[in-house]
Coordinates of C-alpha atoms in Angstrom, one line a residue:
X1 CA 9.6 -12.5 -2.1
X2 CA 8.2 -10.1 -4.6
X3 CA 8.6 -8.6 -8.1
X4 CA 9.5 -5.0 -8.2
X5 CA 6.6 -2.6 -8.7
X6 CA 7.0 1.2 -8.8
X7 CA 4.1 1.5 -6.4
X8 CA 3.0 1.3 -2.8
X9 CA 3.2 -2.5 -3.0
X10 CA 7.0 -2.4 -3.0
X11 CA 7.1 0.3 -0.3
X12 CA 4.9 -2.1 1.8
X13 CA 7.4 -4.9 1.4
X14 CA 10.4 -2.7 2.3
X15 CA 8.6 -1.4 5.4
X16 CA 7.7 -4.9 6.4
X17 CA 11.4 -6.0 6.1
X18 CA 12.6 -3.1 8.2
X19 CA 9.9 -3.6 10.9
X20 CA 10.7 -7.4 11.1
X21 CA 14.4 -6.6 11.5
X22 CA 13.6 -4.2 14.3
X23 CA 11.5 -6.9 16.0
X24 CA 14.5 -9.2 16.0
X25 CA 13.7 -11.5 13.1
X26 CA 16.2 -12.5 10.4
X27 CA 15.0 -11.2 7.0
X28 CA 16.1 -11.9 3.4
X29 CA 14.5 -10.1 0.5
X30 CA 14.3 -11.8 -2.9
X31 CA 13.1 -9.2 -5.4
X32 CA 13.0 -9.7 -9.1
X33 CA 13.1 -7.1 -11.9
X34 CA 14.5 -4.4 -9.8
X35 CA 15.6 -1.8 -12.3
X36 CA 15.6 1.4 -10.2
X37 CA 18.8 2.6 -8.7
X38 CA 17.1 4.7 -6.0
X39 CA 15.1 1.7 -4.7
X40 CA 18.3 -0.4 -4.7
X41 CA 20.1 2.2 -2.7
X42 CA 17.2 2.2 -0.3
X43 CA 17.6 -1.5 0.3
X44 CA 21.3 -1.0 1.1
X45 CA 20.6 2.0 3.3
X46 CA 18.0 0.0 5.3
X47 CA 20.5 -2.8 5.7
X48 CA 18.5 -5.9 5.0
X49 CA 20.1 -8.8 3.0
X50 CA 18.7 -9.2 -0.5
X51 CA 18.8 -11.3 -3.7
X52 CA 18.1 -9.8 -7.0
X53 CA 18.1 -12.8 -9.3
X54 CA 14.9 -14.5 -10.5
X55 CA 16.8 -17.6 -11.7
X56 CA 15.3 -20.6 -9.8
X57 CA 18.4 -22.7 -9.3
X58 CA 20.5 -19.7 -8.2
X59 CA 17.7 -18.7 -5.8
X60 CA 17.5 -22.2 -4.4
X61 CA 21.2 -22.3 -3.6
X62 CA 21.3 -18.8 -2.0
X63 CA 18.1 -19.2 0.0
X64 CA 19.1 -22.7 1.2
X65 CA 22.4 -21.4 2.3
X66 CA 20.7 -18.6 4.2
X67 CA 18.3 -21.1 5.9
X68 CA 14.8 -19.5 6.3
X69 CA 12.0 -21.0 8.3
X70 CA 9.3 -19.5 6.1
X71 CA 8.8 -17.7 2.7
X72 CA 6.4 -14.8 2.6
X73 CA 5.4 -14.0 -1.0
X74 CA 3.9 -10.7 -2.2
X75 CA 3.4 -11.1 -5.9
X76 CA 1.5 -13.4 -8.2
X77 CA 4.5 -13.3 -10.5
X78 CA 6.8 -14.8 -7.9
X79 CA 4.3 -17.2 -6.4
X80 CA 5.3 -20.2 -8.5
X81 CA 8.9 -19.8 -7.6
X82 CA 8.0 -19.3 -3.9
X83 CA 6.2 -22.7 -4.1
X84 CA 9.2 -24.3 -5.8
X85 CA 11.5 -23.0 -3.1
X86 CA 9.1 -24.1 -0.4
X87 CA 9.1 -27.6 -1.8
X88 CA 12.8 -27.8 -2.2
X89 CA 13.5 -26.5 1.3
X90 CA 10.5 -28.2 2.9
X91 CA 9.3 -25.0 4.5
X92 CA 5.9 -23.3 4.5
X93 CA 5.0 -20.5 2.2
X94 CA 2.6 -17.6 2.9
X95 CA 1.2 -15.2 0.3
X96 CA -0.2 -11.7 0.8
X97 CA -2.9 -10.9 -1.8
X98 CA -2.7 -7.2 -2.7
X99 CA -5.4 -7.0 -5.3
X100 CA -8.9 -8.5 -5.9
X101 CA -8.1 -9.9 -9.4
X102 CA -5.2 -12.0 -8.1
X103 CA -4.3 -14.9 -10.4
X104 CA -3.7 -17.8 -10.3
X105 CA -6.0 -18.4 -7.4
X106 CA -5.5 -22.2 -7.4
X107 CA -1.8 -21.7 -6.3
X108 CA -3.1 -20.0 -3.2
X109 CA -4.6 -23.4 -2.1
X110 CA -1.0 -24.6 -1.8
X111 CA -0.1 -22.0 0.8
X112 CA 0.3 -22.6 4.5
X113 CA -1.7 -19.4 4.9
X114 CA -3.0 -16.5 2.9
X115 CA -3.1 -12.8 3.9
X116 CA -5.7 -10.4 2.6
X117 CA -5.1 -6.7 2.9
X118 CA -8.8 -5.7 3.3
X119 CA -12.1 -6.9 4.8
X120 CA -13.6 -6.5 1.3
X121 CA -11.4 -9.3 0.1
X122 CA -13.0 -11.9 2.4
X123 CA -16.0 -12.5 0.1
X124 CA -13.8 -12.7 -3.0
X125 CA -11.5 -15.4 -1.5
X126 CA -14.0 -17.1 0.9
X127 CA -13.7 -20.4 -1.0
X128 CA -10.0 -20.9 -0.1
X129 CA -9.5 -24.1 1.9
X130 CA -6.4 -22.7 3.7
X131 CA -6.1 -20.5 6.8
X132 CA -6.9 -17.0 5.7
X133 CA -6.2 -13.7 7.6
X134 CA -7.1 -10.1 7.0
X135 CA -4.1 -7.9 7.9
X136 CA -4.4 -4.3 6.6
X137 CA -1.4 -2.5 5.3
X138 CA 0.7 -0.6 7.8
X139 CA 2.8 2.5 7.4
X140 CA 5.6 4.1 9.3
X141 CA 4.3 6.8 11.6
X142 CA 6.7 9.7 11.7
X143 CA 6.4 12.4 14.3
X144 CA 4.6 15.7 13.5
X145 CA 6.0 18.9 14.7
X146 CA 2.6 20.4 15.5
X147 CA -0.8 18.9 16.2
X148 CA -2.5 21.2 13.7
X149 CA -1.1 21.6 10.2
X150 CA -0.6 25.0 8.8
X151 CA -3.2 25.8 6.2
X152 CA -2.3 26.1 2.5
X153 CA -4.6 25.5 -0.4
X154 CA -2.3 22.8 -1.8
X155 CA -3.5 19.4 -3.1
X156 CA -1.2 16.4 -3.8
X157 CA -2.3 13.7 -6.2
X158 CA -0.4 10.7 -5.0
X159 CA -1.1 7.9 -7.5
X160 CA -0.1 5.9 -10.5
X161 CA -2.4 6.9 -13.3
X162 CA -4.0 4.2 -15.4
X163 CA -6.6 4.5 -18.3
X164 CA -9.4 3.7 -15.8
X165 CA -8.4 6.6 -13.5
X166 CA -7.7 9.3 -16.1
X167 CA -11.2 10.7 -16.5
X168 CA -11.6 11.2 -12.7
X169 CA -8.1 12.6 -12.4
X170 CA -8.6 15.0 -15.2
X171 CA -12.0 16.2 -13.9
X172 CA -10.8 16.7 -10.4
X173 CA -7.5 18.4 -11.4
X174 CA -9.4 20.9 -13.7
X175 CA -11.9 21.6 -10.9
X176 CA -9.2 22.2 -8.3
X177 CA -7.2 24.5 -10.6
X178 CA -10.4 26.5 -11.4
X179 CA -11.1 26.9 -7.6
X180 CA -7.6 28.3 -7.0
X181 CA -5.8 25.2 -5.6
X182 CA -2.1 24.5 -6.2
X183 CA -2.1 21.0 -7.5
X184 CA 0.9 18.7 -7.5
X185 CA 1.3 15.2 -8.9
X186 CA 3.7 12.6 -7.5
X187 CA 3.5 9.8 -10.0
X188 CA 2.8 9.7 -13.7
X189 CA -0.4 11.9 -13.8
X190 CA 0.2 14.9 -16.0
X191 CA -2.0 17.9 -17.0
X192 CA -1.2 21.5 -17.9
X193 CA -1.3 23.5 -14.7
X194 CA -0.5 20.5 -12.5
X195 CA 3.1 20.5 -11.2
X196 CA 4.3 17.0 -12.0
X197 CA 7.1 15.7 -9.8
X198 CA 7.5 12.3 -11.5
X199 CA 8.1 9.2 -9.5
X200 CA 9.0 10.2 -5.9
X201 CA 10.6 7.6 -3.7
X202 CA 10.2 9.4 -0.5
X203 CA 6.8 11.1 -0.4
X204 CA 6.9 12.1 3.3
X205 CA 8.2 15.7 2.7
X206 CA 5.5 16.3 0.0
X207 CA 2.7 15.0 2.1
X208 CA 3.7 17.1 5.0
X209 CA 3.5 20.2 2.8
X210 CA 0.0 19.4 1.5
X211 CA -3.4 19.8 3.1
X212 CA -5.3 17.5 0.8
X213 CA -4.0 14.2 -0.5
X214 CA -5.8 12.5 -3.3
X215 CA -5.4 8.8 -4.3
X216 CA -6.3 5.4 -3.1
X217 CA -5.0 2.7 -0.7
X218 CA -1.6 3.5 0.8
X219 CA -1.7 7.1 -0.4
X220 CA -4.8 7.7 1.8
X221 CA -3.1 6.1 4.8
X222 CA 0.1 8.2 4.2
X223 CA -2.0 11.4 3.9
X224 CA -4.0 10.8 7.0
X225 CA -0.9 9.9 9.0
X226 CA 0.6 13.3 7.9
X227 CA -2.3 15.2 9.2
X228 CA -3.9 15.8 5.8
X229 CA -7.5 15.7 4.7
X230 CA -7.8 12.7 2.3
X231 CA -9.9 12.3 -0.8
X232 CA -10.4 8.8 -2.2
X233 CA -10.1 8.9 -6.0
X234 CA -8.9 6.3 -8.5
X235 CA -11.0 4.4 -11.0
X236 CA -13.9 5.3 -8.6
X237 CA -14.5 8.2 -6.3
X238 CA -15.5 8.0 -2.6
X239 CA -14.7 11.6 -1.7
X240 CA -13.4 12.9 1.6
X241 CA -12.5 10.6 4.4
X242 CA -14.5 11.6 7.5
X243 CA -15.3 10.3 11.0
X244 CA -18.7 9.2 9.6
X245 CA -17.4 7.1 6.7
X246 CA -13.8 6.1 7.6
X247 CA -14.8 2.5 8.7
X248 CA -16.8 1.8 5.5
X249 CA -14.0 3.3 3.3
X250 CA -11.3 1.4 5.1
X251 CA -13.2 -1.9 4.6
X252 CA -12.4 -1.6 0.9
X253 CA -8.9 -0.3 1.6
X254 CA -9.8 3.3 0.5
X255 CA -10.1 2.0 -3.1
X256 CA -13.2 4.0 -4.1
X257 CA -15.2 0.7 -4.4
X258 CA -17.4 1.6 -1.5
X259 CA -19.7 3.7 -3.6
X260 CA -18.1 3.0 -7.1
X261 CA -19.1 6.5 -8.0
X262 CA -17.3 9.0 -10.2
X263 CA -15.9 12.5 -9.5
X264 CA -18.7 15.1 -9.9
X265 CA -17.6 18.7 -9.6
X266 CA -20.9 19.9 -8.3
X267 CA -20.7 17.4 -5.4
X268 CA -17.2 18.3 -4.6
X269 CA -17.7 22.1 -4.8
X270 CA -19.2 22.6 -1.3
X271 CA -16.0 21.3 0.2
X272 CA -13.3 22.4 -2.3
X273 CA -14.5 25.5 -4.1
X274 CA -14.2 27.8 -1.1
X275 CA -12.3 25.5 1.4
X276 CA -12.6 26.3 5.1
X277 CA -9.2 26.0 6.8
X278 CA -10.7 25.0 10.1
X279 CA -12.7 22.2 8.5
X280 CA -9.6 20.8 6.7
X281 CA -7.4 21.2 9.8
X282 CA -10.0 19.2 11.8
X283 CA -10.1 16.5 9.2
X284 CA -6.3 16.4 9.3
X285 CA -6.2 16.0 13.1
X286 CA -8.8 13.3 13.0
X287 CA -6.9 11.5 10.2
X288 CA -3.7 11.6 12.2
X289 CA -5.4 10.1 15.3
X290 CA -7.0 7.4 13.2
X291 CA -3.7 6.5 11.6
X292 CA -2.0 6.2 15.0
X293 CA -4.8 3.9 16.1
X294 CA -5.1 1.8 13.0
X295 CA -2.3 2.1 10.5
X296 CA 1.1 1.6 12.2
X297 CA 3.5 -0.9 10.7
X298 CA 4.2 -2.3 14.1
X299 CA 0.5 -3.2 14.5
X300 CA 0.7 -4.9 11.1
X301 CA 3.8 -6.9 11.9
X302 CA 2.4 -8.1 15.2
X303 CA -0.6 -9.5 13.3
X304 CA 1.7 -11.1 10.7
X305 CA 3.7 -12.8 13.4
X306 CA 0.5 -14.6 14.4
X307 CA 0.1 -15.7 10.7
X308 CA 3.7 -16.9 10.6
X309 CA 3.1 -19.0 13.8
X310 CA 0.0 -20.6 12.2
X311 CA 2.0 -21.4 9.0
X312 CA 5.0 -22.8 11.0
X313 CA 2.7 -25.1 13.0
X314 CA 1.7 -27.1 10.0
X315 CA 3.6 -29.1 7.3
X316 CA 4.6 -27.3 4.2
X317 CA 2.1 -27.5 1.4
X318 CA 3.8 -29.0 -1.6
X319 CA 2.9 -28.1 -5.2
X320 CA 0.6 -30.6 -6.9

């Protein structure tokens, strides 16, 4: 269950559904507020059953007829309905927490298990009195034609811009353009000189054509998997992902919260003003190897299967 978001969170849910199907599970997706034709077509192409209504009674009837063993919720907006369905069907519910400021936290206490997407979240939710697991987001690892990506001075900002991110995005975009980079934006970030592509549903072709991917969270994972150097930039800036800092940056899900700094052109210039192709290609090769080791959706699903086993081994937690 989830509400539709035009972000990596929805992509995560879709990939999870597809991977579970490939593992032999039965999967039904209940997604509310889906108002994007392309995403709807993707659901149909992937071939997993789905329900688009958010009406509780209609959901109850359809879900009861389908007969699940467990409900895995991914949104705070759908959590109350997930708990209602769990009570009505007498089955456990599990919720994945995708962000630190998740509300309402008290409803998480009624879950059979809670999934956190980063190690950083452990402290934030350490008071929960339910089984809690850290399962980092996985992505689909597509084959690369060559081990070393052809060099081009092209940067891709892969992000949803918010007021908190705009100063950093503006400063970095202006800096890259002045240093001779071609800058593309997949999302809603716009600036003269930056080629804005709007909302892109399949970012894989874009990422494969870039040598630097800029963003946070899933964008960094996608960039590394495609053999790109990755620069963590959102409301905060953590800079390039390297062998020396990848473990620390991954702990906070490549959010920028490791240093909580801002983008400073003078600090970025040694890497970006006169970029060395060999350096960026080496970062890309490292990122690809790290993604293969850490980021696969199969690895994620195997961990979630253990969470499901834990949830199914205990009685459903009923709303108070």
